[in-house]
Amino acid sequence: MGWNSWNKFACDVSDKLIREMADAIVSTGMKDAGYQFVNIDDCWQVSRAADGSIVVDPDRFPSGMKPLADYVHSKGLKFGVYTDAGRMTCQKRPGSYEHEAQDIKTYAAWGVDYVKIDWCYAEGLEPDVQYPKFRDAIAQSGRPIVFSICNWGVKAPWTWGPHTGNLWRTTGDISDKYSSMSLIGFSQDGLGKFAGPGHWNDPDMLEVGNGGMKHDEYLTHMALWAILAAPLLAGNDIRSMSEETKAILMNPEVIAVDQDAKGVQGHRVWDEGPLEIWVKPLADGSQAAGLFNRGESALKITLDFKAIEAPASAKLRDLWERKDLGTVQNSYTAEVPKHGVVFLKVSR
Ligand code: GAL
């Protein structure tokens, strides 16, 4: 869990922005809610020096990366950077191709805790050949660095990702629209068998709070990502987020589903036209169940306890409302708003 600059700021990153975001992650309670990584995405790098080492943009990061990493660490947070396994990053900054070990060594010296590695300008290269170079370089660096593979699902990273990195993108880029988010999120069924503690499918970063979706759509986004045990990287401006956004990103019960110790990615158990039910088994023997309505008007959805192997008499809790619904027999029917979700915990 953490924050990444790309979804909101794209190339407009700077030392000042990252420091302010780290401050805001602490002051808003995001840190206490579990968000710990502060990750700079593309555009912090400009060229290579004569010895091949990467050069940080001197205008945007005048004091360099080490003092910035120190600052982030001083807040009790962790620090991440971005590079590309190809010849250039997607924004045409120098890529790490043929500089894999050198760059990882540099990051380790700065105190980097997380590296996201993209796949632009990688023509003729094979991801399952290039990415292991970074894995080995990280192992040799002597620093534990979370390794995020970002090759958009090319060559089924879920097959080689588990022994290469800690997370791997399964799809192309998300955008701040219901159509994009729902297409990505609802297409993740079946990938759960490749995920588990230390190695996760990554359906891309959160757009919650960026303004392009309705409230119910952001509830769907967050609940679906929690059921998918997805990495939760907020992508909004933490300095100015609304109470509504805070309540979504920091709902402790929803975060607990995502971060559950059992580490199982949920799956779809039922669908009917635009309606879908997804379930994630939890460590305490209960289940999280998302009743999703992808349709264009409010519709009723019935959760049949038998279908999810829950007891005939089950205790229900509404995770968004944070309210017990009591003990219910056999099934539960809820009206779910357009593009919305009713998110339940079902237990004995
Ligand atoms: C894309 C990547 C995005 C972002 C962007 C930066 O390839 O999927 O998450 O990192 O590059 O240019």
mmCIF file of N, CA and C in Angstrom, residues 255-329:
data_model
loop_
_atom_site.group_PDB
_atom_site.id
_atom_site.type_symbol
_atom_site.label_atom_id
_atom_site.label_comp_id
_atom_site.label_asym_id
_atom_site.label_seq_id
_atom_site.Cartn_x
_atom_site.Cartn_y
_atom_site.Cartn_z
ATOM 1 N N ILE A 255 -9.870 -2.085 3.767
ATOM 2 C CA ILE A 255 -8.419 -2.316 3.704
ATOM 3 C C ILE A 255 -8.082 -3.685 4.290
ATOM 4 N N ALA A 256 -8.757 -4.045 5.372
ATOM 5 C CA ALA A 256 -8.486 -5.347 6.005
ATOM 6 C C ALA A 256 -8.791 -6.506 5.054
ATOM 7 N N VAL A 257 -9.800 -6.340 4.219
ATOM 8 C CA VAL A 257 -10.095 -7.390 3.222
ATOM 9 C C VAL A 257 -8.924 -7.496 2.247
ATOM 10 N N ASP A 258 -8.482 -6.353 1.753
ATOM 11 C CA ASP A 258 -7.366 -6.353 0.795
ATOM 12 C C ASP A 258 -6.116 -6.984 1.395
ATOM 13 N N GLN A 259 -5.830 -6.613 2.625
ATOM 14 C CA GLN A 259 -4.559 -6.983 3.264
ATOM 15 C C GLN A 259 -4.659 -8.273 4.081
ATOM 16 N N ASP A 260 -5.778 -8.954 3.980
ATOM 17 C CA ASP A 260 -6.017 -10.137 4.808
ATOM 18 C C ASP A 260 -4.858 -11.137 4.744
ATOM 19 N N ALA A 261 -4.529 -11.683 5.911
ATOM 20 C CA ALA A 261 -3.345 -12.545 6.053
ATOM 21 C C ALA A 261 -3.401 -13.821 5.213
ATOM 22 N N LYS A 262 -4.576 -14.285 4.894
ATOM 23 C CA LYS A 262 -4.684 -15.499 4.076
ATOM 24 C C LYS A 262 -4.101 -15.273 2.676
ATOM 25 N N GLY A 263 -4.161 -14.024 2.223
ATOM 26 C CA GLY A 263 -3.516 -13.658 0.956
ATOM 27 C C GLY A 263 -4.113 -14.323 -0.266
ATOM 28 N N VAL A 264 -5.415 -14.579 -0.226
ATOM 29 C CA VAL A 264 -6.064 -15.213 -1.385
ATOM 30 C C VAL A 264 -6.758 -14.141 -2.223
ATOM 31 N N GLN A 265 -6.513 -14.188 -3.519
ATOM 32 C CA GLN A 265 -7.219 -13.286 -4.428
ATOM 33 C C GLN A 265 -8.616 -13.826 -4.665
ATOM 34 N N GLY A 266 -9.616 -12.979 -4.557
ATOM 35 C CA GLY A 266 -11.001 -13.408 -4.727
ATOM 36 C C GLY A 266 -11.345 -13.726 -6.173
ATOM 37 N N HIS A 267 -12.540 -14.267 -6.360
ATOM 38 C CA HIS A 267 -12.958 -14.637 -7.710
ATOM 39 C C HIS A 267 -14.469 -14.464 -7.871
ATOM 40 N N ARG A 268 -14.907 -14.521 -9.130
ATOM 41 C CA ARG A 268 -16.328 -14.365 -9.418
ATOM 42 C C ARG A 268 -17.030 -15.679 -9.138
ATOM 43 N N VAL A 269 -18.138 -15.620 -8.394
ATOM 44 C CA VAL A 269 -18.874 -16.856 -8.111
ATOM 45 C C VAL A 269 -20.209 -16.904 -8.851
ATOM 46 N N TRP A 270 -20.646 -15.785 -9.367
ATOM 47 C CA TRP A 270 -21.982 -15.750 -9.997
ATOM 48 C C TRP A 270 -22.056 -14.537 -10.901
ATOM 49 N N ASP A 271 -22.754 -14.700 -12.015
ATOM 50 C CA ASP A 271 -23.064 -13.508 -12.808
ATOM 51 C C ASP A 271 -24.362 -13.715 -13.565
ATOM 52 N N GLU A 272 -25.003 -12.623 -13.825
ATOM 53 C CA GLU A 272 -26.294 -12.663 -14.522
ATOM 54 C C GLU A 272 -26.412 -11.320 -15.228
ATOM 55 N N GLY A 273 -26.211 -11.336 -16.542
ATOM 56 C CA GLY A 273 -26.224 -10.059 -17.269
ATOM 57 C C GLY A 273 -25.197 -9.138 -16.663
ATOM 58 N N PRO A 274 -25.617 -7.928 -16.260
ATOM 59 C CA PRO A 274 -24.651 -6.954 -15.744
ATOM 60 C C PRO A 274 -24.323 -7.151 -14.257
ATOM 61 N N LEU A 275 -24.879 -8.198 -13.655
ATOM 62 C CA LEU A 275 -24.698 -8.377 -12.208
ATOM 63 C C LEU A 275 -23.635 -9.431 -11.935
ATOM 64 N N GLU A 276 -22.787 -9.160 -10.963
ATOM 65 C CA GLU A 276 -21.730 -10.121 -10.629
ATOM 66 C C GLU A 276 -21.548 -10.186 -9.115
ATOM 67 N N ILE A 277 -21.268 -11.379 -8.626
ATOM 68 C CA ILE A 277 -20.887 -11.537 -7.220
ATOM 69 C C ILE A 277 -19.476 -12.109 -7.180
ATOM 70 N N TRP A 278 -18.625 -11.439 -6.417
ATOM 71 C CA TRP A 278 -17.234 -11.871 -6.229
ATOM 72 C C TRP A 278 -17.011 -12.130 -4.745
ATOM 73 N N VAL A 279 -16.204 -13.142 -4.465
ATOM 74 C CA VAL A 279 -15.988 -13.543 -3.080
ATOM 75 C C VAL A 279 -14.499 -13.717 -2.815
ATOM 76 N N LYS A 280 -14.081 -13.321 -1.608
ATOM 77 C CA LYS A 280 -12.690 -13.531 -1.186
ATOM 78 C C LYS A 280 -12.703 -14.195 0.181
ATOM 79 N N PRO A 281 -12.111 -15.387 0.310
ATOM 80 C CA PRO A 281 -12.036 -16.036 1.618
ATOM 81 C C PRO A 281 -11.021 -15.332 2.522
ATOM 82 N N LEU A 282 -11.361 -15.194 3.789
ATOM 83 C CA LEU A 282 -10.509 -14.453 4.726
ATOM 84 C C LEU A 282 -9.932 -15.386 5.793
ATOM 85 N N ALA A 283 -8.871 -14.917 6.421
ATOM 86 C CA ALA A 283 -8.119 -15.751 7.372
ATOM 87 C C ALA A 283 -8.974 -16.227 8.550
ATOM 88 N N ASP A 284 -9.962 -15.441 8.962
ATOM 89 C CA ASP A 284 -10.759 -15.838 10.133
ATOM 90 C C ASP A 284 -11.899 -16.783 9.764
ATOM 91 N N GLY A 285 -11.890 -17.293 8.536
ATOM 92 C CA GLY A 285 -12.925 -18.245 8.120
ATOM 93 C C GLY A 285 -14.148 -17.576 7.501
ATOM 94 N N SER A 286 -14.193 -16.236 7.577
ATOM 95 C CA SER A 286 -15.317 -15.537 6.965
ATOM 96 C C SER A 286 -14.991 -15.233 5.493
ATOM 97 N N GLN A 287 -15.932 -14.599 4.812
ATOM 98 C CA GLN A 287 -15.702 -14.243 3.407
ATOM 99 C C GLN A 287 -16.133 -12.807 3.170
ATOM 100 N N ALA A 288 -15.431 -12.150 2.278
ATOM 101 C CA ALA A 288 -15.895 -10.848 1.792
ATOM 102 C C ALA A 288 -16.643 -11.120 0.497
ATOM 103 N N ALA A 289 -17.798 -10.512 0.359
ATOM 104 C CA ALA A 289 -18.605 -10.729 -0.847
ATOM 105 C C ALA A 289 -18.996 -9.379 -1.437
ATOM 106 N N GLY A 290 -18.667 -9.182 -2.682
ATOM 107 C CA GLY A 290 -19.038 -7.949 -3.389
ATOM 108 C C GLY A 290 -20.186 -8.240 -4.337
ATOM 109 N N LEU A 291 -21.287 -7.515 -4.151
ATOM 110 C CA LEU A 291 -22.447 -7.641 -5.045
ATOM 111 C C LEU A 291 -22.377 -6.446 -5.982
ATOM 112 N N PHE A 292 -21.970 -6.673 -7.207
ATOM 113 C CA PHE A 292 -21.681 -5.578 -8.136
ATOM 114 C C PHE A 292 -22.757 -5.451 -9.211
ATOM 115 N N ASN A 293 -23.135 -4.236 -9.489
ATOM 116 C CA ASN A 293 -24.086 -3.946 -10.559
ATOM 117 C C ASN A 293 -23.380 -3.124 -11.633
ATOM 118 N N ARG A 294 -23.065 -3.758 -12.756
ATOM 119 C CA ARG A 294 -22.402 -3.049 -13.849
ATOM 120 C C ARG A 294 -23.418 -2.401 -14.799
ATOM 121 N N GLY A 295 -24.688 -2.555 -14.454
ATOM 122 C CA GLY A 295 -25.744 -2.045 -15.326
ATOM 123 C C GLY A 295 -25.980 -0.556 -15.172
ATOM 124 N N GLU A 296 -26.945 -0.051 -15.951
ATOM 125 C CA GLU A 296 -27.197 1.394 -16.035
ATOM 126 C C GLU A 296 -28.365 1.847 -15.174
ATOM 127 N N SER A 297 -28.936 0.913 -14.378
ATOM 128 C CA SER A 297 -29.977 1.322 -13.423
ATOM 129 C C SER A 297 -29.850 0.442 -12.187
ATOM 130 N N ALA A 298 -30.443 0.895 -11.077
ATOM 131 C CA ALA A 298 -30.371 0.106 -9.838
ATOM 132 C C ALA A 298 -31.059 -1.243 -10.059
ATOM 133 N N LEU A 299 -30.448 -2.297 -9.514
ATOM 134 C CA LEU A 299 -31.019 -3.643 -9.672
ATOM 135 C C LEU A 299 -30.812 -4.422 -8.379
ATOM 136 N N LYS A 300 -31.699 -5.398 -8.163
ATOM 137 C CA LYS A 300 -31.569 -6.242 -6.968
ATOM 138 C C LYS A 300 -30.617 -7.409 -7.251
ATOM 139 N N ILE A 301 -29.812 -7.733 -6.265
ATOM 140 C CA ILE A 301 -28.929 -8.901 -6.365
ATOM 141 C C ILE A 301 -29.161 -9.763 -5.128
ATOM 142 N N THR A 302 -29.267 -11.071 -5.346
ATOM 143 C CA THR A 302 -29.432 -11.993 -4.223
ATOM 144 C C THR A 302 -28.170 -12.839 -4.052
ATOM 145 N N LEU A 303 -27.625 -12.757 -2.856
ATOM 146 C CA LEU A 303 -26.482 -13.605 -2.498
ATOM 147 C C LEU A 303 -27.052 -14.863 -1.837
ATOM 148 N N ASP A 304 -26.836 -16.005 -2.513
ATOM 149 C CA ASP A 304 -27.305 -17.285 -1.997
ATOM 150 C C ASP A 304 -26.164 -17.885 -1.173
ATOM 151 N N PHE A 305 -26.375 -18.082 0.110
ATOM 152 C CA PHE A 305 -25.283 -18.519 0.989
ATOM 153 C C PHE A 305 -24.709 -19.859 0.553
ATOM 154 N N LYS A 306 -25.589 -20.741 0.045
ATOM 155 C CA LYS A 306 -25.133 -22.061 -0.381
ATOM 156 C C LYS A 306 -24.094 -21.923 -1.506
ATOM 157 N N ALA A 307 -24.335 -20.997 -2.385
ATOM 158 C CA ALA A 307 -23.462 -20.828 -3.556
ATOM 159 C C ALA A 307 -22.041 -20.420 -3.160
ATOM 160 N N ILE A 308 -21.891 -19.844 -1.975
ATOM 161 C CA ILE A 308 -20.542 -19.458 -1.534
ATOM 162 C C ILE A 308 -20.098 -20.317 -0.333
ATOM 163 N N GLU A 309 -20.811 -21.410 -0.143
ATOM 164 C CA GLU A 309 -20.496 -22.338 0.951
ATOM 165 C C GLU A 309 -20.450 -21.661 2.321
ATOM 166 N N ALA A 310 -21.344 -20.716 2.501
ATOM 167 C CA ALA A 310 -21.495 -20.066 3.808
ATOM 168 C C ALA A 310 -22.587 -20.816 4.575
ATOM 169 N N PRO A 311 -22.587 -20.718 5.910
ATOM 170 C CA PRO A 311 -23.642 -21.413 6.662
ATOM 171 C C PRO A 311 -25.030 -20.875 6.305
ATOM 172 N N ALA A 312 -26.028 -21.741 6.439
ATOM 173 C CA ALA A 312 -27.405 -21.339 6.101
ATOM 174 C C ALA A 312 -27.842 -20.152 6.944
ATOM 175 N N SER A 313 -27.281 -20.089 8.158
ATOM 176 C CA SER A 313 -27.573 -18.963 9.030
ATOM 177 C C SER A 313 -26.266 -18.184 9.182
ATOM 178 N N ALA A 314 -26.171 -17.047 8.524
ATOM 179 C CA ALA A 314 -24.887 -16.331 8.467
ATOM 180 C C ALA A 314 -25.012 -14.930 9.038
ATOM 181 N N LYS A 315 -23.904 -14.491 9.637
ATOM 182 C CA LYS A 315 -23.854 -13.105 10.139
ATOM 183 C C LYS A 315 -23.360 -12.209 9.016
ATOM 184 N N LEU A 316 -24.027 -11.101 8.825
ATOM 185 C CA LEU A 316 -23.634 -10.190 7.745
ATOM 186 C C LEU A 316 -23.222 -8.829 8.302
ATOM 187 N N ARG A 317 -22.204 -8.281 7.678
ATOM 188 C CA ARG A 317 -21.817 -6.905 8.006
ATOM 189 C C ARG A 317 -21.620 -6.142 6.710
ATOM 190 N N ASP A 318 -22.158 -4.936 6.651
ATOM 191 C CA ASP A 318 -21.977 -4.081 5.479
ATOM 192 C C ASP A 318 -20.666 -3.314 5.662
ATOM 193 N N LEU A 319 -19.693 -3.595 4.793
ATOM 194 C CA LEU A 319 -18.347 -3.032 4.989
ATOM 195 C C LEU A 319 -18.251 -1.556 4.626
ATOM 196 N N TRP A 320 -19.010 -1.100 3.647
ATOM 197 C CA TRP A 320 -18.972 0.338 3.357
ATOM 198 C C TRP A 320 -19.728 1.131 4.413
ATOM 199 N N GLU A 321 -20.885 0.581 4.819
ATOM 200 C CA GLU A 321 -21.676 1.283 5.848
ATOM 201 C C GLU A 321 -21.083 1.082 7.238
ATOM 202 N N ARG A 322 -20.244 0.073 7.386
ATOM 203 C CA ARG A 322 -19.654 -0.316 8.675
ATOM 204 C C ARG A 322 -20.756 -0.579 9.703
ATOM 205 N N LYS A 323 -21.678 -1.454 9.271
ATOM 206 C CA LYS A 323 -22.880 -1.695 10.065
ATOM 207 C C LYS A 323 -23.221 -3.172 10.031
ATOM 208 N N ASP A 324 -23.520 -3.758 11.204
ATOM 209 C CA ASP A 324 -23.971 -5.153 11.236
ATOM 210 C C ASP A 324 -25.389 -5.238 10.689
ATOM 211 N N LEU A 325 -25.625 -6.278 9.911
ATOM 212 C CA LEU A 325 -26.964 -6.471 9.354
ATOM 213 C C LEU A 325 -27.684 -7.613 10.074
ATOM 214 N N GLY A 326 -27.022 -8.180 11.088
ATOM 215 C CA GLY A 326 -27.650 -9.254 11.863
ATOM 216 C C GLY A 326 -27.423 -10.618 11.236
ATOM 217 N N THR A 327 -28.118 -11.612 11.807
ATOM 218 C CA THR A 327 -28.009 -12.985 11.292
ATOM 219 C C THR A 327 -29.122 -13.197 10.283
ATOM 220 N N VAL A 328 -28.730 -13.719 9.141
ATOM 221 C CA VAL A 328 -29.682 -13.833 8.028
ATOM 222 C C VAL A 328 -29.731 -15.298 7.587
ATOM 223 N N GLN A 329 -30.917 -15.758 7.199
ATOM 224 C CA GLN A 329 -31.100 -17.167 6.793
ATOM 225 C C GLN A 329 -31.034 -17.321 5.272
#
